């Protein structure tokens, strides 16, 4: 029975990839998902169908041009329309994009070159604080004490410097990556992990404490307001004329900004993906792999390990720097709380869940963890609080939901989830859900190799 | 009597006590010396003027007056760090692996100890307890904390580390991070389900908050809190006991054998898995005891309490030379001193520019500098440059 189910499933997969079926399936799924989310903007199953439809474009075997066309149509037309109807989903997709870029950056360091980095959020923080400082009134407040109220002074820079600062964020984060990279040349393995952890904490504590002698970061209060790039009236009006009939209401400024940030994030992520693919496939990428596998032999083959390790740190950091600038502008607020060790481990969880070193895997990992974090857990929390207000009772043990502790809020238990995911993945599937081809061979392990390793140890 | 003395290796008991005395006086003397030189250099500076204006004393007098108190604080916190650092260093010695979850083992010990004291307080036992009785209850809490933490450490090893023993180190390390995070939330979940609170405060009982006057210079009284004495005494006893266990018992010999070469040790009839479990048990229960002592000293604990002491204790273990028991002691003492000095004087000397909030960062900086420039630590235990 089980066998036949399995073979039927395989037949189904083959059927999906034959002839014109994938086109129909993919387009059908997209229409279905779009319709579901359009009609009931609050339904989670609808959104999941939509996400599934989006991924079907990638997974099914289709003409490259059609795939690209569908993806662009989905990303540039459908998502903004849905986003204007329900901003929450746009937020979810924006976060997925941000974390995908972060996870891809970390993947270069951890996955490609095998250097464990627990302080990755530091680079994100540097990018975010870079724009937060120059894009707010903070430069005028250098000599004042911590304030929370907004001032009447003008902003330090014109809002459109934002675009320049995305590139500056890349450069500054890369330089910081080089600085952190220097100790890397002397340290390996678990000691390196500890150094990066300490580095991440130092950056966070600096953000927390640099409100004196000069008030750079406004301390634990964080910096706000931070400017967003300007939105020309003309574009907004045009956009409204086209999209108002579809959306059903006038798109407000804030919604338009959400769509804008989504599009910028999309651009950055695409750039990051392209760069990562090209790197993976290049001489540099192969050299990273060689260093990861065996540094001594790599050196013997004429690879300059020091230079390449520094490069890995700089490239990985630069992605985070760019996303940090974008994050600061989209939130109009930054505080040290965003850049904790927990967040660094969160990004690491994405990389490991999806598959260390595998680009698709990492994006899937980022999507799954983000969805889990801000959607599944939140709706579970909501459900629990509804139960708490109801008169419901668990039948057998006679437990009143009313008596459930208020502290029991699943959104606050990210650590538990990250932790369990990490342990289970390490024990049962260290190569991740969608392993990189090379990694799979190496960790999937033929049993003889393992034996040898044990004897050698 | 002679028979008893013959079986107990007195040298193994006296040696660590002597070492501790040397480390404390050494670290204290070096730190005080540096501080006094700084005080001399800072005479006539802005910080000096501020002190003259606010407290009416020069910076040299100010430093001299507060020095003994700072030293006592440093020793107290140093012993706590040393007790935690021993857990890291024992596990590293035997498995060449950083047990990241040790900081949460510490927190579990702290919580179990404090919870048992709170329960005793609920029964009214603590309020009625005599001076002797309150020490008994504290001892009980210590034992409960040690048992819980030791048991949890063994469980963690069995579930999360043993399946990964033949994998690359980084895989085990990631698993350890996962355990550490999961345990933080498990503590939090348990606390919020049972007490509905996020943090716990150790009940006040006995005479632990009283001060004992040690000596008096002029008008400044140098005193030490009873609980600091308790912390130091308990830590010293545990450290000596551990040193004895590892250094001169049969089990200790087996542990050392396993840490040198697992395969050969197995061939000699040593049960390697049992020895590794035992290491986790001993290290974990030391961590748990340190947790209870920490709670006694700082009174308030929350589920994330382990992170900072954990990372500092790890820094201490690395500073002393990881894998080396004496090194952990030295590292803990040095780190405790430096932190105590940074916390006390950084704010005054920089005129409030860099306050005591930077003392955590000092520990991180020490960690980075030691790993980069002297990865073998102060005592120079040879560690392998394994990936």
GROMACS .gro file of N, CA and C in nm, chain B residues 115-265:
model
  453
  572UNK      N    1   1.404   2.852   4.352
  572UNK     CA    2   1.266   2.803   4.366
  572UNK      C    3   1.251   2.724   4.496
  573UNK      N    4   1.353   2.641   4.528
  573UNK     CA    5   1.339   2.562   4.650
  573UNK      C    6   1.341   2.652   4.772
  574UNK      N    7   1.422   2.758   4.767
  574UNK     CA    8   1.423   2.852   4.879
  574UNK      C    9   1.290   2.925   4.890
  575UNK      N   10   1.231   2.959   4.773
  575UNK     CA   11   1.101   3.027   4.775
  575UNK      C   12   0.996   2.934   4.834
  576UNK      N   13   1.006   2.805   4.795
  576UNK     CA   14   0.909   2.709   4.850
  576UNK      C   15   0.925   2.698   5.002
  577UNK      N   16   1.050   2.691   5.047
  577UNK     CA   17   1.074   2.684   5.193
  577UNK      C   18   1.021   2.808   5.262
  578UNK      N   19   1.040   2.920   5.196
  578UNK     CA   20   0.990   3.046   5.251
  578UNK      C   21   0.839   3.043   5.262
  579UNK      N   22   0.774   2.984   5.160
  579UNK     CA   23   0.629   2.972   5.162
  579UNK      C   24   0.582   2.888   5.280
  580UNK      N   25   0.663   2.788   5.315
  580UNK     CA   26   0.626   2.703   5.429
  580UNK      C   27   0.654   2.773   5.562
  581UNK      N   28   0.722   2.886   5.555
  581UNK     CA   29   0.753   2.958   5.677
  581UNK      C   30   0.879   2.911   5.745
  582UNK      N   31   0.953   2.823   5.678
  582UNK     CA   32   1.072   2.767   5.742
  582UNK      C   33   1.184   2.870   5.752
  583UNK      N   34   1.196   2.954   5.649
  583UNK     CA   35   1.310   3.044   5.645
  583UNK      C   36   1.302   3.153   5.751
  584UNK      N   37   1.177   3.201   5.773
  584UNK     CA   38   1.162   3.312   5.867
  584UNK      C   39   1.200   3.269   6.007
  585UNK      N   40   1.172   3.142   6.041
  585UNK     CA   41   1.197   3.096   6.178
  585UNK      C   42   1.340   3.047   6.198
  586UNK      N   43   1.411   3.029   6.085
  586UNK     CA   44   1.541   2.961   6.093
  586UNK      C   45   1.641   3.040   6.177
  587UNK      N   46   1.720   2.968   6.254
  587UNK     CA   47   1.828   3.030   6.329
  587UNK      C   48   1.942   3.057   6.232
  588UNK      N   49   2.050   3.116   6.284
  588UNK     CA   50   2.164   3.145   6.198
  588UNK      C   51   2.217   3.016   6.137
  589UNK      N   52   2.228   2.914   6.222
  589UNK     CA   53   2.278   2.785   6.174
  589UNK      C   54   2.181   2.725   6.072
  590UNK      N   55   2.051   2.736   6.108
  590UNK     CA   56   1.948   2.679   6.020
  590UNK      C   57   1.949   2.743   5.883
  591UNK      N   58   1.972   2.874   5.878
  591UNK     CA   59   1.968   2.939   5.747
  591UNK      C   60   2.083   2.889   5.659
  592UNK      N   61   2.196   2.861   5.723
  592UNK     CA   62   2.306   2.804   5.644
  592UNK      C   63   2.270   2.665   5.592
  593UNK      N   64   2.198   2.589   5.679
  593UNK     CA   65   2.154   2.456   5.637
  593UNK      C   66   2.063   2.466   5.514
  594UNK      N   67   1.969   2.561   5.521
  594UNK     CA   68   1.875   2.575   5.410
  594UNK      C   69   1.949   2.617   5.283
  595UNK      N   70   2.046   2.706   5.299
  595UNK     CA   71   2.122   2.747   5.182
  595UNK      C   72   2.197   2.627   5.123
  596UNK      N   73   2.251   2.546   5.216
  596UNK     CA   74   2.319   2.426   5.170
  596UNK      C   75   2.226   2.334   5.093
  597UNK      N   76   2.104   2.322   5.145
  597UNK     CA   77   2.004   2.239   5.077
  597UNK      C   78   1.976   2.294   4.937
  598UNK      N   79   1.958   2.427   4.929
  598UNK     CA   80   1.932   2.488   4.798
  598UNK      C   81   2.049   2.462   4.704
  599UNK      N   82   2.170   2.471   4.757
  599UNK     CA   83   2.288   2.445   4.674
  599UNK      C   84   2.285   2.303   4.620
  600UNK      N   85   2.250   2.209   4.709
  600UNK     CA   86   2.249   2.069   4.665
  600UNK      C   87   2.141   2.046   4.560
  601UNK      N   88   2.023   2.107   4.582
  601UNK     CA   89   1.917   2.091   4.482
  601UNK      C   90   1.960   2.151   4.348
  602UNK      N   91   2.017   2.271   4.354
  602UNK     CA   92   2.064   2.336   4.232
  602UNK      C   93   2.168   2.252   4.160
  603UNK      N   94   2.261   2.195   4.239
  603UNK     CA   95   2.367   2.113   4.179
  603UNK      C   96   2.308   1.989   4.113
  604UNK      N   97   2.214   1.925   4.184
  604UNK     CA   98   2.156   1.802   4.130
  604UNK      C   99   2.081   1.831   4.000
  605UNK      N  100   2.000   1.937   4.001
  605UNK     CA  101   1.922   1.969   3.882
  605UNK      C  102   2.013   2.003   3.765
  606UNK      N  103   2.112   2.087   3.793
  606UNK     CA  104   2.200   2.131   3.684
  606UNK      C  105   2.284   2.013   3.633
  607UNK      N  106   2.336   1.932   3.725
  607UNK     CA  107   2.416   1.818   3.683
  607UNK      C  108   2.334   1.721   3.600
  608UNK      N  109   2.211   1.693   3.646
  608UNK     CA  110   2.123   1.603   3.572
  608UNK      C  111   2.094   1.657   3.434
  609UNK      N  112   2.067   1.788   3.428
  609UNK     CA  113   2.035   1.847   3.298
  609UNK      C  114   2.156   1.841   3.205
  610UNK      N  115   2.276   1.863   3.260
  610UNK     CA  116   2.396   1.858   3.176
  610UNK      C  117   2.413   1.718   3.117
  611UNK      N  118   2.390   1.616   3.199
  611UNK     CA  119   2.404   1.478   3.149
  611UNK      C  120   2.300   1.451   3.040
  612UNK      N  121   2.177   1.499   3.065
  612UNK     CA  122   2.070   1.478   2.968
  612UNK      C  123   2.104   1.546   2.835
  613UNK      N  124   2.151   1.669   2.844
  613UNK     CA  125   2.185   1.744   2.723
  613UNK      C  126   2.293   1.670   2.644
  614UNK      N  127   2.393   1.620   2.719
  614UNK     CA  128   2.500   1.548   2.650
  614UNK      C  129   2.445   1.427   2.577
  615UNK      N  130   2.357   1.354   2.647
  615UNK     CA  131   2.304   1.231   2.589
  615UNK      C  132   2.220   1.260   2.465
  616UNK      N  133   2.136   1.365   2.473
  616UNK     CA  134   2.041   1.391   2.364
  616UNK      C  135   2.106   1.465   2.248
  617UNK      N  136   2.181   1.570   2.280
  617UNK     CA  137   2.223   1.661   2.173
  617UNK      C  138   2.368   1.647   2.130
  618UNK      N  139   2.455   1.594   2.216
  618UNK     CA  140   2.596   1.591   2.179
  618UNK      C  141   2.645   1.452   2.139
  619UNK      N  142   2.596   1.349   2.210
  619UNK     CA  143   2.651   1.217   2.183
  619UNK      C  144   2.628   1.172   2.039
  620UNK      N  145   2.507   1.199   1.981
  620UNK     CA  146   2.488   1.155   1.841
  620UNK      C  147   2.583   1.225   1.745
  621UNK      N  148   2.642   1.336   1.788
  621UNK     CA  149   2.722   1.416   1.695
  621UNK      C  150   2.871   1.401   1.722
  622UNK      N  151   2.908   1.302   1.803
  622UNK     CA  152   3.047   1.300   1.848
  622UNK      C  153   3.146   1.280   1.733
  623UNK      N  154   3.102   1.210   1.628
  623UNK     CA  155   3.197   1.188   1.519
  623UNK      C  156   3.183   1.292   1.409
  624UNK      N  157   3.089   1.387   1.427
  624UNK     CA  158   3.074   1.490   1.323
  624UNK      C  159   3.180   1.598   1.341
  625UNK      N  160   3.192   1.688   1.241
  625UNK     CA  161   3.284   1.800   1.257
  625UNK      C  162   3.245   1.885   1.379
  626UNK      N  163   3.345   1.953   1.439
  626UNK     CA  164   3.320   2.031   1.561
  626UNK      C  165   3.211   2.134   1.543
  627UNK      N  166   3.208   2.196   1.424
  627UNK     CA  167   3.114   2.306   1.406
  627UNK      C  168   2.971   2.257   1.416
  628UNK      N  169   2.946   2.135   1.373
  628UNK     CA  170   2.810   2.081   1.380
  628UNK      C  171   2.769   2.066   1.527
  629UNK      N  172   2.858   2.011   1.607
  629UNK     CA  173   2.827   1.998   1.749
  629UNK      C  174   2.809   2.135   1.813
  630UNK      N  175   2.890   2.231   1.770
  630UNK     CA  176   2.881   2.365   1.826
  630UNK      C  177   2.745   2.427   1.796
  631UNK      N  178   2.697   2.411   1.673
  631UNK     CA  179   2.567   2.466   1.637
  631UNK      C  180   2.459   2.398   1.720
  632UNK      N  181   2.473   2.267   1.738
  632UNK     CA  182   2.377   2.196   1.821
  632UNK      C  183   2.377   2.251   1.963
  633UNK      N  184   2.497   2.283   2.014
  633UNK     CA  185   2.507   2.336   2.150
  633UNK      C  186   2.437   2.471   2.160
  634UNK      N  187   2.455   2.554   2.057
  634UNK     CA  188   2.386   2.684   2.056
  634UNK      C  189   2.236   2.661   2.058
  635UNK      N  190   2.190   2.564   1.978
  635UNK     CA  191   2.048   2.533   1.975
  635UNK      C  192   1.998   2.493   2.112
  636UNK      N  193   2.072   2.405   2.180
  636UNK     CA  194   2.032   2.361   2.314
  636UNK      C  195   2.025   2.482   2.407
  637UNK      N  196   2.127   2.568   2.396
  637UNK     CA  197   2.131   2.684   2.485
  637UNK      C  198   2.006   2.770   2.468
  638UNK      N  199   1.969   2.796   2.343
  638UNK     CA  200   1.851   2.879   2.318
  638UNK      C  201   1.724   2.810   2.365
  639UNK      N  202   1.713   2.680   2.333
  639UNK     CA  203   1.591   2.608   2.370
  639UNK      C  204   1.576   2.607   2.522
  640UNK      N  205   1.687   2.585   2.594
  640UNK     CA  206   1.677   2.578   2.740
  640UNK      C  207   1.633   2.711   2.800
  641UNK      N  208   1.682   2.822   2.742
  641UNK     CA  209   1.639   2.952   2.793
  641UNK      C  210   1.487   2.962   2.792
  642UNK      N  211   1.429   2.919   2.680
  642UNK     CA  212   1.284   2.931   2.672
  642UNK      C  213   1.214   2.824   2.753
  643UNK      N  214   1.279   2.710   2.773
  643UNK     CA  215   1.216   2.609   2.858
  643UNK      C  216   1.206   2.662   3.001
  644UNK      N  217   1.314   2.725   3.049
  644UNK     CA  218   1.309   2.785   3.183
  644UNK      C  219   1.197   2.887   3.187
  645UNK      N  220   1.194   2.970   3.085
  645UNK     CA  221   1.095   3.077   3.083
  645UNK      C  222   0.953   3.020   3.080
  646UNK      N  223   0.936   2.916   2.999
  646UNK     CA  224   0.804   2.853   2.989
  646UNK      C  225   0.763   2.797   3.125
  647UNK      N  226   0.857   2.723   3.187
  647UNK     CA  227   0.825   2.663   3.315
  647UNK      C  228   0.791   2.771   3.417
  648UNK      N  229   0.869   2.879   3.418
  648UNK     CA  230   0.844   2.986   3.513
  648UNK      C  231   0.709   3.052   3.489
  649UNK      N  232   0.680   3.080   3.361
  649UNK     CA  233   0.556   3.153   3.334
  649UNK      C  234   0.434   3.064   3.356
  650UNK      N  235   0.451   2.933   3.338
  650UNK     CA  236   0.337   2.845   3.362
  650UNK      C  237   0.311   2.829   3.512
  651UNK      N  238   0.418   2.822   3.590
  651UNK     CA  239   0.398   2.794   3.732
  651UNK      C  240   0.381   2.921   3.814
  652UNK      N  241   0.472   3.016   3.797
  652UNK     CA  242   0.463   3.133   3.884
  652UNK      C  243   0.403   3.254   3.813
  653UNK      N  244   0.392   3.247   3.681
  653UNK     CA  245   0.336   3.359   3.607
  653UNK      C  246   0.428   3.479   3.603
  654UNK      N  247   0.553   3.458   3.646
  654UNK     CA  248   0.646   3.570   3.648
  654UNK      C  249   0.763   3.541   3.557
  655UNK      N  250   0.828   3.649   3.520
  655UNK     CA  251   0.939   3.639   3.427
  655UNK      C  252   1.070   3.621   3.503
  656UNK      N  253   1.078   3.677   3.622
  656UNK     CA  254   1.202   3.667   3.697
  656UNK      C  255   1.170   3.627   3.841
  657UNK      N  256   1.269   3.581   3.912
  657UNK     CA  257   1.252   3.542   4.052
  657UNK      C  258   1.352   3.616   4.137
  658UNK      N  259   1.312   3.643   4.261
  658UNK     CA  260   1.401   3.710   4.355
  658UNK      C  261   1.422   3.615   4.471
  659UNK      N  262   1.547   3.598   4.509
  659UNK     CA  263   1.576   3.507   4.620
  659UNK      C  264   1.522   3.567   4.749
  660UNK      N  265   1.453   3.487   4.832
  660UNK     CA  266   1.397   3.545   4.955
  660UNK      C  267   1.509   3.587   5.050
  661UNK      N  268   1.484   3.692   5.128
  661UNK     CA  269   1.586   3.733   5.225
  661UNK      C  270   1.567   3.652   5.352
  662UNK      N  271   1.671   3.592   5.398
  662UNK     CA  272   1.663   3.515   5.522
  662UNK      C  273   1.803   3.509   5.582
  663UNK      N  274   1.808   3.463   5.706
  663UNK     CA  275   1.937   3.452   5.773
  663UNK      C  276   2.004   3.588   5.784
  664UNK      N  277   2.135   3.587   5.802
  664UNK     CA  278   2.208   3.712   5.819
  664UNK      C  279   2.300   3.738   5.701
  665UNK      N  280   2.259   3.692   5.581
  665UNK     CA  281   2.348   3.701   5.467
  665UNK      C  282   2.373   3.844   5.422
  666UNK      N  283   2.278   3.933   5.453
  666UNK     CA  284   2.295   4.070   5.405
  666UNK      C  285   2.378   4.156   5.500
  667UNK      N  286   2.407   4.103   5.619
  667UNK     CA  287   2.483   4.183   5.715
  667UNK      C  288   2.628   4.198   5.671
  668UNK      N  289   2.690   4.300   5.725
  668UNK     CA  290   2.830   4.326   5.692
  668UNK      C  291   2.920   4.291   5.809
  669UNK      N  292   3.030   4.230   5.781
  669UNK     CA  293   3.130   4.206   5.885
  669UNK      C  294   3.241   4.308   5.864
  670UNK      N  295   3.272   4.383   5.966
  670UNK     CA  296   3.380   4.480   5.952
  670UNK      C  297   3.514   4.408   5.960
  671UNK      N  298   3.593   4.424   5.858
  671UNK     CA  299   3.724   4.359   5.857
  671UNK      C  300   3.827   4.446   5.928
  672UNK      N  301   3.841   4.568   5.883
  672UNK     CA  302   3.932   4.661   5.951
  672UNK      C  303   3.893   4.802   5.913
  673UNK      N  304   3.958   4.897   5.977
  673UNK     CA  305   3.919   5.036   5.960
  673UNK      C  306   4.043   5.119   5.936
  674UNK      N  307   4.041   5.200   5.827
  674UNK     CA  308   4.151   5.293   5.806
  674UNK      C  309   4.093   5.433   5.819
  675UNK      N  310   4.136   5.507   5.918
  675UNK     CA  311   4.082   5.640   5.937
  675UNK      C  312   3.932   5.632   5.955
  676UNK      N  313   3.861   5.699   5.862
  676UNK     CA  314   3.716   5.700   5.876
  676UNK      C  315   3.650   5.597   5.784
  677UNK      N  316   3.727   5.538   5.690
  677UNK     CA  317   3.664   5.443   5.599
  677UNK      C  318   3.667   5.303   5.659
  678UNK      N  319   3.550   5.240   5.659
  678UNK     CA  320   3.536   5.105   5.712
  678UNK      C  321   3.543   5.007   5.596
  679UNK      N  322   3.628   4.908   5.606
  679UNK     CA  323   3.633   4.804   5.504
  679UNK      C  324   3.554   4.686   5.557
  680UNK      N  325   3.446   4.654   5.490
  680UNK     CA  326   3.367   4.542   5.540
  680UNK      C  327   3.336   4.444   5.427
  681UNK      N  328   3.286   4.330   5.467
  681UNK     CA  329   3.253   4.228   5.368
  681UNK      C  330   3.117   4.172   5.405
  682UNK      N  331   3.033   4.153   5.305
  682UNK     CA  332   2.900   4.100   5.333
  682UNK      C  333   2.911   3.951   5.367
  683UNK      N  334   2.821   3.905   5.453
  683UNK     CA  335   2.824   3.763   5.491
  683UNK      C  336   2.809   3.676   5.368
  684UNK      N  337   2.723   3.721   5.275
  684UNK     CA  338   2.701   3.634   5.159
  684UNK      C  339   2.824   3.624   5.071
  685UNK      N  340   2.906   3.730   5.069
  685UNK     CA  341   3.031   3.719   4.992
  685UNK      C  342   3.121   3.613   5.055
  686UNK      N  343   3.124   3.612   5.189
  686UNK     CA  344   3.205   3.510   5.257
  686UNK      C  345   3.154   3.371   5.220
  687UNK      N  346   3.019   3.356   5.222
  687UNK     CA  347   2.960   3.227   5.188
  687UNK      C  348   2.998   3.187   5.046
  688UNK      N  349   2.986   3.283   4.953
  688UNK     CA  350   3.019   3.253   4.813
  688UNK      C  351   3.163   3.205   4.803
  689UNK      N  352   3.253   3.280   4.867
  689UNK     CA  353   3.396   3.245   4.855
  689UNK      C  354   3.422   3.107   4.917
  690UNK      N  355   3.367   3.085   5.038
  690UNK     CA  356   3.392   2.958   5.106
  690UNK      C  357   3.339   2.840   5.025
  691UNK      N  358   3.213   2.854   4.980
  691UNK     CA  359   3.153   2.744   4.904
  691UNK      C  360   3.234   2.716   4.779
  692UNK      N  361   3.274   2.823   4.710
  692UNK     CA  362   3.350   2.803   4.587
  692UNK      C  363   3.484   2.735   4.616
  693UNK      N  364   3.550   2.778   4.724
  693UNK     CA  365   3.681   2.718   4.756
  693UNK      C  366   3.664   2.570   4.783
  694UNK      N  367   3.562   2.535   4.864
  694UNK     CA  368   3.542   2.394   4.896
  694UNK      C  369   3.519   2.313   4.768
  695UNK      N  370   3.433   2.368   4.680
  695UNK     CA  371   3.403   2.293   4.557
  695UNK      C  372   3.526   2.277   4.469
  696UNK      N  373   3.603   2.385   4.459
  696UNK     CA  374   3.720   2.379   4.372
  696UNK      C  375   3.822   2.278   4.425
  697UNK      N  376   3.840   2.278   4.557
  697UNK     CA  377   3.934   2.182   4.615
  697UNK      C  378   3.883   2.040   4.591
  698UNK      N  379   3.753   2.020   4.613
  698UNK     CA  380   3.696   1.887   4.594
  698UNK      C  381   3.714   1.841   4.450
  699UNK      N  382   3.690   1.932   4.357
  699UNK     CA  383   3.705   1.895   4.216
  699UNK      C  384   3.849   1.859   4.185
  700UNK      N  385   3.938   1.942   4.234
  700UNK     CA  386   4.079   1.915   4.209
  700UNK      C  387   4.120   1.779   4.263
  701UNK      N  388   4.065   1.746   4.382
  701UNK     CA  389   4.096   1.617   4.441
  701UNK      C  390   4.039   1.504   4.356
  702UNK      N  391   3.914   1.524   4.312
  702UNK     CA  392   3.848   1.420   4.232
  702UNK      C  393   3.927   1.392   4.104
  703UNK      N  394   3.965   1.498   4.036
  703UNK     CA  395   4.033   1.478   3.909
  703UNK      C  396   4.178   1.435   3.931
  704UNK      N  397   4.239   1.491   4.033
  704UNK     CA  398   4.383   1.471   4.048
  704UNK      C  399   4.422   1.342   4.116
  705UNK      N  400   4.343   1.292   4.214
  705UNK     CA  401   4.395   1.178   4.288
  705UNK      C  402   4.290   1.073   4.324
  706UNK      N  403   4.192   1.055   4.239
  706UNK     CA  404   4.108   0.937   4.257
  706UNK      C  405   4.117   0.852   4.130
  707UNK      N  406   4.065   0.732   4.143
  707UNK     CA  407   4.069   0.643   4.029
  707UNK      C  408   3.983   0.695   3.913
  708UNK      N  409   3.864   0.747   3.952
  708UNK     CA  410   3.773   0.803   3.852
  708UNK      C  411   3.840   0.920   3.780
  709UNK      N  412   3.907   1.003   3.859
  709UNK     CA  413   3.975   1.118   3.801
  709UNK      C  414   4.080   1.075   3.700
  710UNK      N  415   4.150   0.969   3.737
  710UNK     CA  416   4.252   0.917   3.646
  710UNK      C  417   4.187   0.871   3.515
  711UNK      N  418   4.070   0.806   3.529
  711UNK     CA  419   3.999   0.760   3.410
  711UNK      C  420   3.957   0.879   3.324
  712UNK      N  421   3.908   0.984   3.389
  712UNK     CA  422   3.867   1.103   3.312
  712UNK      C  423   3.987   1.159   3.237
  713UNK      N  424   4.100   1.167   3.307
  713UNK     CA  425   4.218   1.222   3.239
  713UNK      C  426   4.261   1.133   3.123
  714UNK      N  427   4.248   1.003   3.145
  714UNK     CA  428   4.286   0.911   3.037
  714UNK      C  429   4.198   0.932   2.915
  715UNK      N  430   4.066   0.946   2.939
  715UNK     CA  431   3.974   0.965   2.827
  715UNK      C  432   4.005   1.094   2.755
  716UNK      N  433   4.039   1.198   2.830
  716UNK     CA  434   4.063   1.325   2.762
  716UNK      C  435   4.194   1.319   2.682
  717UNK      N  436   4.285   1.230   2.720
  717UNK     CA  437   4.407   1.220   2.640
  717UNK      C  438   4.385   1.141   2.512
  718UNK      N  439   4.320   1.027   2.525
  718UNK     CA  440   4.302   0.942   2.407
  718UNK      C  441   4.186   0.847   2.433
  719UNK      N  442   4.073   0.875   2.367
  719UNK     CA  443   3.953   0.796   2.394
  719UNK      C  444   3.971   0.649   2.357
  720UNK      N  445   4.035   0.625   2.242
  720UNK     CA  446   4.041   0.487   2.194
  720UNK      C  447   4.129   0.401   2.283
  721UNK      N  448   4.244   0.456   2.317
  721UNK     CA  449   4.333   0.379   2.404
  721UNK      C  450   4.269   0.359   2.541
  722UNK      N  451   4.201   0.463   2.590
  722UNK     CA  452   4.136   0.451   2.721
  722UNK      C  453   4.033   0.339   2.716
   0.00000   0.00000   0.00000
